Amino acid sequence: MGKAPAIIGVCSVILVAMVVAVAVGVTRSRKGGGSDEPTTSTKAVQTICQPTDYKQACENSLADTNTTDQGAHPGGFPSGYPRDKEGCHNSGTIQDAAKDPMSRQALENCKELISKLDEYVKNLKIWMGGSITYQQTCLDGFVNVSTEAGEKMRKLMNTSQMLTSNGLAMVSEIPKLVHDLNIPGFGKSDTGGAKRRLMAKDGFPSWVSFRQRKLLLQNPSQIRPNVVVAKDGWFYNEYVIVDKHMSNVVIGDGPTRTTITGRLNFVDGTATFKTATVAVIGPKFMAKNIRFENSAGAIKHQAVALKVQGDQSIFHNCQMDGYQDTLYSHSHRQYYRDCTVSGTIDFVFGDAASVYQNCKFIVRKPLDKQQCMVTAQGREDRREDSGFVFQNCTFTGAPDYLPVKARSKTYLGRPWKIYSRTIIMQSQLDDIVAPDGWMPWEGNFALDTLWYAEFNNRGPGAVQTNRVKWRGIQKINGVQAQQFTAGVFLRGGEWIQNAGVPYIAGMIPGL
């Protein structure tokens, strides 16, 4: 079976659970009232369960959704899950069953199938997190609108936002439920990211098709891309959209030879989301050796050079130049290697799960009285697998910025959304970084809920003595830092390793 049917099946179950959870949670009646009329929630449960083979079990399970301690079942998981879990929790029984040859084969089948569950769950969490980001981006467009349209849209989208958040919560529980089964050999994580379980003899996962194997076994330099833009190098004043039907697109012939530039901006009347010179929506996009620019200038405020929404996007040896909001790492999984990004305010922002490896971030001269912030990560839900990770990167200033660095300070970032998450590790921080390191967004917003960490950095800007003391600032060790490497955080062994770009799965030795 291919990936899509399995994922659709899981999503269908989750969708039903979300619908029932909301229906039950809103109008569930408890004992008393003296009425024999079924409540709206009871009718909803009966309707949902009508097509099933085991109607009574379905109704009993879903009807109990709102009576259990919600803290014990994040996201409103139906209480039938724990009951089902009890039936197979006894590992001793499973071990005894394994003594029988047929039972042992069945157990091996389960191990093989459940070993793939983590992959599906990871994908679901990324995609559902992307849904949350899309919903929030929609609402963000109304922030500077003077009409009541924004508030009306917020009310209209309230239910869908709750449903998506509940779905993400339920998906997040799946690994824990499987782990709690306590079946020997289940739930072992692929922490290295370099190889997956169930490898075929050629070193690729068993689910990779024959056609895909042939492509992956080729020398990357011999693979012909779907589209090549600016093969001979030039300066292109245009706007490019790589839509959802375009994948595996490679563009460029050198960041100093090929530039795609534009100047759409907020001040002149374009919403930030639409200002991007290049917008990547399609999955599995790859760009190498090219420069993306928004030349609107600091005076025009928000002006995006590159916006990336496509899942599993890769950028190698690229340059992104702008001022405010240069690189919009909007959503899904993204990997940047040997890239250069320049800007002034929030010039790396969005809610993607992004790893920036061996990249350079250059602060440019801002307008008078402006401060500079490199990042503005926008994680909206605490269960999202999103966040910005900077590994072996350099944070420095452009020549025109250095003379004004004392009055226009630079900060590593600020929290755009309530669960903003940014990790900077094994990186060079020049003296442009202010001693307090991080800047608030507004007042005390998100200072307790953000997740910011610095680990094993170097340079004068890496000194921790005078860093802010917010509750959300984390002190992590090497084991925790490992969880944010490309191999683990992005599961890069599945899609980056064979892409023909430099890639380090774990911590970089010697740093």
Coordinates of C-alpha atoms in Angstrom, one line a residue:
M1 CA 0.0 0.0 0.0
G2 CA 1.3 3.5 -0.8
K3 CA 1.7 6.3 1.7
A4 CA -1.3 8.3 0.6
P5 CA -4.1 5.7 1.4
A6 CA -2.6 5.0 4.8
I7 CA -2.3 8.6 5.7
I8 CA -5.8 9.4 4.4
G9 CA -7.1 6.6 6.5
V10 CA -5.5 7.9 9.7
C11 CA -6.7 11.4 8.9
S12 CA -10.2 10.1 8.4
V13 CA -10.2 8.6 11.9
I14 CA -8.8 11.7 13.4
L15 CA -11.4 13.9 11.6
V16 CA -14.2 11.8 13.0
A17 CA -12.7 12.0 16.5
M18 CA -12.4 15.8 16.2
V19 CA -16.0 16.2 15.0
V20 CA -17.4 14.1 17.8
A21 CA -15.1 15.7 20.4
V22 CA -16.5 19.1 19.5
A23 CA -20.1 18.0 19.3
V24 CA -19.8 16.2 22.6
G25 CA -17.8 18.9 24.3
V26 CA -20.1 21.7 23.4
T27 CA -23.5 20.3 24.5
R28 CA -23.0 17.2 26.5
S29 CA -25.6 17.0 29.3
R30 CA -24.9 15.3 32.6
K31 CA -27.3 13.5 34.9
G32 CA -30.5 15.2 35.8
G33 CA -32.8 17.5 33.9
G34 CA -35.7 15.1 33.8
S35 CA -35.8 14.7 30.1
D36 CA -35.6 11.5 28.1
E37 CA -34.9 13.4 24.9
P38 CA -31.4 12.6 23.5
T39 CA -29.1 15.5 23.6
T40 CA -27.5 17.1 20.6
S41 CA -24.2 15.4 21.4
T42 CA -25.9 12.0 21.8
K43 CA -27.5 12.4 18.4
A44 CA -24.1 13.4 16.9
V45 CA -22.5 10.3 18.4
Q46 CA -25.3 8.1 17.1
T47 CA -25.0 9.6 13.6
I48 CA -21.2 9.2 13.5
C49 CA -21.4 5.6 14.7
Q50 CA -24.3 4.5 12.5
P51 CA -22.2 3.2 9.6
T52 CA -19.9 1.2 11.9
D53 CA -20.0 -2.6 12.5
Y54 CA -19.7 -2.2 16.2
K55 CA -22.2 0.6 17.0
Q56 CA -22.5 0.1 20.7
A57 CA -18.7 0.0 21.3
C58 CA -18.4 3.1 19.1
E59 CA -21.1 5.0 21.0
N60 CA -19.8 4.0 24.4
S61 CA -16.2 5.1 23.6
L62 CA -17.2 8.4 22.0
A63 CA -19.9 9.2 24.6
D64 CA -17.2 9.1 27.3
T65 CA -14.9 11.6 25.6
N66 CA -15.9 14.5 27.8
T67 CA -16.3 12.7 31.1
T68 CA -12.7 11.8 31.6
D69 CA -10.0 14.1 33.0
Q70 CA -8.9 16.2 30.0
G71 CA -5.5 16.5 31.4
A72 CA -5.0 12.8 31.2
H73 CA -6.1 12.6 27.6
P74 CA -4.7 15.6 25.7
G75 CA -6.7 16.7 22.7
G76 CA -9.8 14.8 23.9
F77 CA -8.7 11.3 23.0
P78 CA -11.6 8.9 23.4
S79 CA -11.4 6.9 26.6
G80 CA -11.6 3.7 24.6
Y81 CA -7.9 4.0 23.8
P82 CA -6.7 3.3 27.3
R83 CA -9.1 0.3 27.5
D84 CA -7.8 -1.1 24.3
K85 CA -4.3 -0.5 25.5
E86 CA -4.9 -2.6 28.6
G87 CA -5.6 -5.6 26.5
C88 CA -2.1 -5.7 25.0
H89 CA -0.1 -4.0 27.7
N90 CA 1.1 -7.2 29.3
S91 CA 4.5 -7.7 27.7
G92 CA 4.8 -11.1 29.4
T93 CA 1.8 -12.4 27.5
I94 CA 3.3 -11.2 24.3
Q95 CA 6.6 -12.9 25.1
D96 CA 4.8 -16.2 25.8
A97 CA 2.9 -15.8 22.5
A98 CA 6.2 -15.3 20.7
K99 CA 7.2 -18.9 21.6
D100 CA 4.7 -20.1 19.1
P101 CA 6.1 -19.9 15.5
M102 CA 3.0 -18.4 13.9
S103 CA 2.5 -16.0 16.8
R104 CA 6.2 -15.0 16.5
Q105 CA 5.7 -14.3 12.8
A106 CA 2.6 -12.2 13.6
L107 CA 4.6 -10.3 16.2
E108 CA 7.3 -9.6 13.7
N109 CA 4.7 -8.3 11.3
C110 CA 3.5 -5.9 14.0
K111 CA 7.0 -4.7 14.6
E112 CA 7.5 -4.0 10.9
L113 CA 4.2 -2.2 10.6
I114 CA 4.4 -0.1 13.8
S115 CA 8.0 0.8 13.0
K116 CA 6.5 2.9 10.1
L117 CA 3.9 4.5 12.4
D118 CA 6.4 7.0 13.7
E119 CA 7.1 8.2 10.1
Y120 CA 3.4 8.7 9.4
V121 CA 2.8 10.5 12.7
K122 CA 5.7 12.8 12.0
N123 CA 4.3 13.6 8.6
L124 CA 0.8 14.2 10.0
K125 CA 2.2 16.5 12.7
I126 CA 4.1 18.5 10.2
W127 CA 1.1 18.8 7.8
M128 CA -1.4 19.6 10.6
G129 CA 1.1 22.1 12.0
G130 CA 1.1 23.6 8.5
S131 CA -2.6 23.8 8.6
I132 CA -2.4 25.8 11.8
T133 CA 0.1 28.1 10.2
Y134 CA -2.1 28.6 7.1
Q135 CA -5.0 29.5 9.3
Q136 CA -3.0 31.9 11.4
T137 CA -1.4 33.5 8.3
C138 CA -4.9 34.2 7.0
L139 CA -5.8 36.0 10.2
D140 CA -2.5 37.9 10.3
G141 CA -3.5 39.6 7.1
F142 CA -6.1 41.5 9.0
V143 CA -3.8 42.9 11.7
N144 CA -3.3 46.3 10.1
V145 CA -6.9 46.5 8.6
S146 CA -9.1 49.2 10.1
T147 CA -12.4 47.5 9.3
E148 CA -14.3 44.8 11.3
A149 CA -13.5 42.1 8.7
G150 CA -10.6 40.7 10.8
E151 CA -12.7 40.1 13.9
K152 CA -15.5 38.6 11.7
M153 CA -13.0 36.3 10.0
R154 CA -11.5 35.3 13.4
K155 CA -15.0 34.2 14.7
L156 CA -15.7 32.3 11.5
M157 CA -12.4 30.4 11.7
N158 CA -12.5 29.8 15.5
T159 CA -14.1 26.3 15.2
S160 CA -11.7 25.1 12.4
Q161 CA -8.7 26.3 14.5
M162 CA -10.0 24.4 17.5
L163 CA -10.5 21.3 15.4
T164 CA -7.0 21.5 13.9
S165 CA -5.5 22.0 17.3
N166 CA -7.4 19.1 18.8
G167 CA -6.4 16.9 15.8
L168 CA -2.7 17.8 16.4
A169 CA -3.1 16.9 20.1
M170 CA -4.5 13.5 19.2
V171 CA -1.8 12.7 16.7
S172 CA 0.8 13.7 19.2
E173 CA -0.6 11.1 21.6
I174 CA -0.1 8.2 19.2
P175 CA 3.6 7.6 19.8
K176 CA 3.0 7.6 23.6
L177 CA 0.2 5.1 23.3
V178 CA 2.3 2.8 21.2
H179 CA 5.2 3.2 23.6
D180 CA 3.0 2.4 26.5
L181 CA 2.1 -0.9 25.0
N182 CA 5.5 -2.0 26.2
I183 CA 6.1 -4.5 23.4
P184 CA 9.8 -5.4 23.1
G185 CA 11.4 -3.8 20.1
F186 CA 8.7 -1.3 19.5
G187 CA 9.2 2.5 19.6
K188 CA 13.0 2.6 19.1
S189 CA 13.7 6.0 17.5
D190 CA 16.0 6.7 14.7
T191 CA 18.1 9.2 16.5
G192 CA 21.0 9.3 14.1
G193 CA 18.9 10.2 11.0
A194 CA 21.5 8.6 8.7
K195 CA 19.7 5.3 8.2
R196 CA 16.2 4.0 8.7
R197 CA 15.0 0.7 9.8
L198 CA 13.8 -1.8 7.2
M199 CA 16.5 -1.0 4.7
A200 CA 16.7 -2.9 1.4
K201 CA 20.0 -4.3 0.2
D202 CA 20.8 -1.1 -1.8
G203 CA 20.6 1.0 1.3
F204 CA 17.2 2.7 0.6
P205 CA 14.0 2.2 2.7
S206 CA 11.9 -0.8 1.6
W207 CA 9.0 1.5 0.6
V208 CA 11.0 3.3 -2.0
S209 CA 9.8 2.3 -5.5
F210 CA 12.0 0.8 -8.2
R211 CA 11.7 3.9 -10.3
Q212 CA 12.7 6.1 -7.3
R213 CA 15.7 3.8 -6.6
K214 CA 17.0 4.3 -10.2
L215 CA 16.8 8.0 -9.8
L216 CA 18.5 8.0 -6.4
L217 CA 21.3 5.8 -7.5
Q218 CA 22.3 8.2 -10.2
N219 CA 25.0 10.8 -9.7
P220 CA 23.2 14.0 -8.6
S221 CA 25.1 16.0 -11.2
Q222 CA 23.7 13.8 -14.0
I223 CA 20.0 14.2 -12.9
R224 CA 18.1 16.5 -15.2
P225 CA 15.8 18.8 -13.2
N226 CA 12.2 19.4 -14.1
V227 CA 12.9 23.1 -14.7
V228 CA 16.2 25.1 -14.9
V229 CA 15.9 28.9 -14.5
A230 CA 18.8 31.3 -15.3
K231 CA 21.2 28.5 -16.4
D232 CA 23.7 30.9 -17.9
G233 CA 23.5 33.5 -15.1
W234 CA 21.7 36.9 -15.3
F235 CA 19.7 39.5 -13.4
Y236 CA 16.0 38.7 -13.6
N237 CA 13.4 41.3 -12.5
E238 CA 10.4 39.2 -12.2
Y239 CA 8.2 37.3 -9.7
V240 CA 8.3 33.5 -9.6
I241 CA 5.7 31.1 -8.0
V242 CA 6.5 27.4 -7.8
D243 CA 3.0 26.1 -7.3
K244 CA 1.9 22.9 -5.6
H245 CA 2.0 20.9 -8.9
M246 CA 5.7 21.7 -9.4
S247 CA 8.2 19.6 -7.4
N248 CA 11.9 18.7 -7.8
V249 CA 12.7 22.1 -9.4
V250 CA 16.3 23.2 -9.5
I251 CA 17.2 26.7 -10.3
G252 CA 20.4 28.8 -10.6
D253 CA 23.9 28.9 -11.8
G254 CA 25.7 30.8 -8.9
P255 CA 24.6 33.3 -6.3
T256 CA 26.9 35.9 -7.7
R257 CA 25.9 35.3 -11.3
T258 CA 22.1 34.7 -11.1
T259 CA 19.7 37.0 -9.3
I260 CA 15.9 37.0 -9.2
T261 CA 14.8 40.4 -7.9
G262 CA 11.6 42.2 -7.1
R263 CA 10.4 45.1 -5.0
L264 CA 6.8 44.4 -3.9
N265 CA 6.4 45.8 -0.3
F266 CA 3.9 46.6 2.4
V267 CA 4.2 50.4 2.3
D268 CA 3.1 50.5 -1.3
G269 CA 0.0 48.4 -0.6
T270 CA 0.9 44.8 -0.9
A271 CA 0.2 42.4 2.0
T272 CA 3.4 40.9 3.4
F273 CA 2.4 37.4 2.4
K274 CA 2.2 38.5 -1.3
T275 CA 5.5 40.6 -1.4
A276 CA 7.8 37.6 -2.1
T277 CA 10.0 37.8 -5.2
V278 CA 10.0 34.0 -5.2
A279 CA 7.3 31.9 -3.6
V280 CA 7.8 28.1 -3.2
I281 CA 4.6 26.2 -2.6
G282 CA 5.3 22.8 -4.2
P283 CA 6.9 20.0 -2.2
K284 CA 10.5 18.7 -2.5
F285 CA 11.8 21.9 -4.1
M286 CA 15.5 22.3 -4.4
A287 CA 17.4 25.5 -5.3
K288 CA 21.1 25.7 -5.7
N289 CA 23.5 28.5 -6.6
I290 CA 21.1 31.4 -6.9
R291 CA 20.3 34.8 -5.3
F292 CA 16.8 35.9 -4.3
E293 CA 16.4 39.6 -3.6
N294 CA 13.7 42.2 -2.6
S295 CA 15.2 45.6 -3.5
A296 CA 12.4 47.7 -2.0
G297 CA 14.7 49.0 0.7
A298 CA 14.4 49.5 4.5
I299 CA 12.0 52.5 4.0
K300 CA 9.4 50.2 2.5
H301 CA 9.2 47.9 5.6
Q302 CA 8.0 44.4 5.1
A303 CA 9.3 43.1 1.8
V304 CA 10.0 39.4 1.3
A305 CA 12.7 38.1 -1.0
L306 CA 11.9 34.3 -0.6
K307 CA 8.8 32.6 0.8
V308 CA 8.9 28.9 1.4
Q309 CA 5.8 26.8 2.1
G310 CA 6.8 23.5 0.3
D311 CA 7.5 20.5 2.5
Q312 CA 11.0 19.0 2.3
S313 CA 12.5 22.0 0.5
I314 CA 16.3 22.3 0.2
F315 CA 18.4 25.4 -0.5
H316 CA 22.1 25.0 -1.1
N317 CA 24.6 27.8 -1.7
C318 CA 21.9 30.4 -2.1
Q319 CA 21.7 34.1 -1.1
M320 CA 18.6 35.9 0.1
D321 CA 18.9 39.7 0.4
G322 CA 16.4 42.2 1.7
Y323 CA 15.8 44.3 4.8
Q324 CA 12.6 43.6 6.8
D325 CA 11.2 40.1 6.5
T326 CA 13.8 38.8 3.9
L327 CA 13.3 35.1 4.3
Y328 CA 9.8 33.8 5.1
S329 CA 10.3 30.2 6.2
H330 CA 6.5 29.9 6.3
S331 CA 5.7 26.2 7.0
H332 CA 6.6 22.5 6.8
R333 CA 10.2 21.1 6.7
Q334 CA 13.1 23.1 5.2
Y335 CA 16.8 22.6 5.0
Y336 CA 19.4 25.4 4.3
R337 CA 23.0 24.7 3.7
D338 CA 25.9 27.2 3.0
C339 CA 23.4 30.0 2.4
T340 CA 23.6 33.7 3.1
V341 CA 20.7 35.8 4.4
S342 CA 20.8 39.6 4.9
G343 CA 18.3 42.0 6.5
T344 CA 17.4 44.2 9.4
I345 CA 14.1 43.3 11.2
D346 CA 12.8 39.8 11.6
F347 CA 14.7 38.8 8.5
V348 CA 14.2 35.1 9.1
F349 CA 10.6 34.6 10.1
G350 CA 7.7 32.1 9.9
D351 CA 6.6 28.8 11.4
A352 CA 8.5 26.2 9.5
A353 CA 10.6 23.3 10.9
S354 CA 13.9 24.7 9.5
V355 CA 17.5 23.8 10.0
Y356 CA 20.1 26.3 8.8
Q357 CA 23.5 24.6 8.6
N358 CA 26.8 26.4 7.9
C359 CA 24.8 29.6 6.9
K360 CA 25.7 33.2 7.3
F361 CA 23.3 35.9 8.6
I362 CA 24.3 39.4 7.9
V363 CA 22.7 42.4 9.6
R364 CA 22.4 45.5 7.4
K365 CA 22.1 49.1 8.3
P366 CA 18.5 49.8 9.4
L367 CA 16.5 53.1 9.5
D368 CA 17.3 55.5 12.3
K369 CA 16.0 54.4 15.7
Q370 CA 15.4 50.9 14.5
Q371 CA 16.7 47.8 16.3
C372 CA 17.6 44.7 14.4
M373 CA 16.2 41.2 15.1
V374 CA 17.5 38.2 13.1
T375 CA 14.6 35.8 13.8
A376 CA 10.8 36.0 14.5
Q377 CA 9.7 32.4 14.8
G378 CA 5.9 31.9 14.8
R379 CA 4.9 28.6 16.4
E380 CA 1.3 29.0 17.3
D381 CA 0.6 25.6 19.0
R382 CA 2.9 24.0 21.6
R383 CA 2.5 20.6 20.0
E384 CA 3.8 21.7 16.6
D385 CA 7.1 20.2 15.4
S386 CA 8.2 23.5 14.1
G387 CA 11.1 25.8 15.1
F388 CA 14.2 27.4 13.7
V389 CA 17.6 25.6 14.3
F390 CA 20.9 27.3 13.5
Q391 CA 23.9 25.0 13.5
N392 CA 27.4 26.2 12.8
C393 CA 26.1 29.5 11.5
T394 CA 27.7 32.9 11.6
F395 CA 25.8 36.0 12.8
T396 CA 27.7 39.1 11.7
G397 CA 27.2 42.7 10.4
A398 CA 27.5 44.2 7.0
P399 CA 30.1 47.0 6.6
D400 CA 27.4 49.7 6.6
Y401 CA 26.0 48.4 9.8
L402 CA 29.1 48.2 12.0
P403 CA 29.4 52.0 12.5
V404 CA 25.8 52.1 13.9
K405 CA 25.8 48.9 15.9
A406 CA 26.0 50.8 19.2
R407 CA 22.7 52.7 18.7
S408 CA 20.9 50.1 16.5
K409 CA 21.4 46.9 18.5
T410 CA 21.0 43.4 17.1
Y411 CA 19.1 40.7 18.8
L412 CA 19.0 37.0 18.0
G413 CA 15.3 37.1 17.8
R414 CA 11.9 37.9 19.3
P415 CA 8.7 35.8 19.7
W416 CA 6.3 36.4 16.9
K417 CA 3.8 33.9 18.2
I418 CA 3.1 32.5 21.7
Y419 CA 5.1 29.2 21.4
S420 CA 8.0 30.7 19.4
R421 CA 10.9 28.2 19.3
T422 CA 14.5 29.0 18.2
I423 CA 17.7 27.1 18.9
I424 CA 21.2 28.4 18.1
M425 CA 24.0 25.9 18.5
Q426 CA 27.7 25.4 17.6
S427 CA 27.6 28.9 15.9
Q428 CA 29.7 32.0 15.7
L429 CA 28.1 35.1 17.2
D430 CA 30.1 38.2 16.5
D431 CA 30.1 41.3 18.7
I432 CA 27.0 42.7 17.0
V433 CA 24.8 40.6 19.2
A434 CA 23.5 42.6 22.2
P435 CA 24.4 41.2 25.6
D436 CA 20.8 40.5 26.5
G437 CA 20.5 38.4 23.4
W438 CA 16.8 38.3 22.8
M439 CA 14.1 41.0 22.5
P440 CA 10.4 41.0 23.6
W441 CA 7.8 41.3 20.9
E442 CA 5.5 43.5 23.0
G443 CA 5.4 43.7 26.7
N444 CA 5.4 40.3 28.4
F445 CA 3.8 38.5 25.4
A446 CA 5.1 34.9 25.1
L447 CA 8.0 35.4 27.5
D448 CA 6.9 32.4 29.6
T449 CA 5.8 30.2 26.7
L450 CA 8.5 30.7 24.1
W451 CA 11.4 28.1 23.8
Y452 CA 14.8 29.7 23.1
A453 CA 18.1 27.9 23.6
E454 CA 21.8 28.6 22.9
F455 CA 24.3 25.7 23.1
N456 CA 28.1 25.6 22.5
N457 CA 28.3 28.8 20.6
R458 CA 31.5 30.9 20.2
G459 CA 32.5 34.5 19.7
P460 CA 32.0 37.7 21.7
G461 CA 28.3 37.7 21.1
A462 CA 27.9 34.2 22.6
V463 CA 28.6 35.3 26.2
Q464 CA 25.7 34.3 28.4
T465 CA 26.3 36.5 31.5
N466 CA 23.8 39.2 30.7
R467 CA 21.2 37.3 28.8
V468 CA 17.5 37.9 29.5
K469 CA 16.1 35.7 32.3
W470 CA 12.7 34.9 30.9
R471 CA 11.0 31.7 31.9
G472 CA 11.0 30.5 28.3
I473 CA 14.8 30.6 28.0
Q474 CA 16.2 27.1 28.2
K475 CA 19.5 25.7 29.3
I476 CA 20.1 22.5 27.3
N477 CA 22.7 19.8 27.3
G478 CA 24.3 17.8 24.5
V479 CA 21.6 15.1 24.6
Q480 CA 18.8 17.7 24.3
A481 CA 20.7 19.6 21.5
Q482 CA 20.9 16.3 19.5
Q483 CA 17.1 16.4 19.2
F484 CA 17.4 19.5 17.1
T485 CA 20.0 18.3 14.6
A486 CA 18.9 17.8 11.0
G487 CA 18.9 14.0 11.3
V488 CA 16.4 14.0 14.2
F489 CA 14.4 17.3 13.9
L490 CA 13.9 17.0 10.2
R491 CA 14.4 13.2 9.8
G492 CA 16.9 14.3 7.2
G493 CA 18.1 10.7 6.5
E494 CA 14.8 10.2 4.6
W495 CA 15.0 13.1 2.2
I496 CA 18.2 15.2 2.6
Q497 CA 20.9 12.6 2.7
N498 CA 20.5 11.5 -1.0
A499 CA 19.7 14.9 -2.4
G500 CA 23.2 15.7 -3.5
V501 CA 23.9 18.5 -1.1
P502 CA 26.3 18.6 1.9
Y503 CA 24.5 17.3 5.0
I504 CA 25.5 16.6 8.6
A505 CA 22.9 14.5 10.5
G506 CA 24.1 15.1 14.0
M507 CA 26.3 17.4 16.1
I508 CA 29.4 18.7 14.3
P509 CA 32.5 17.2 15.8
G510 CA 35.0 19.6 17.3
L511 CA 32.6 22.5 17.8

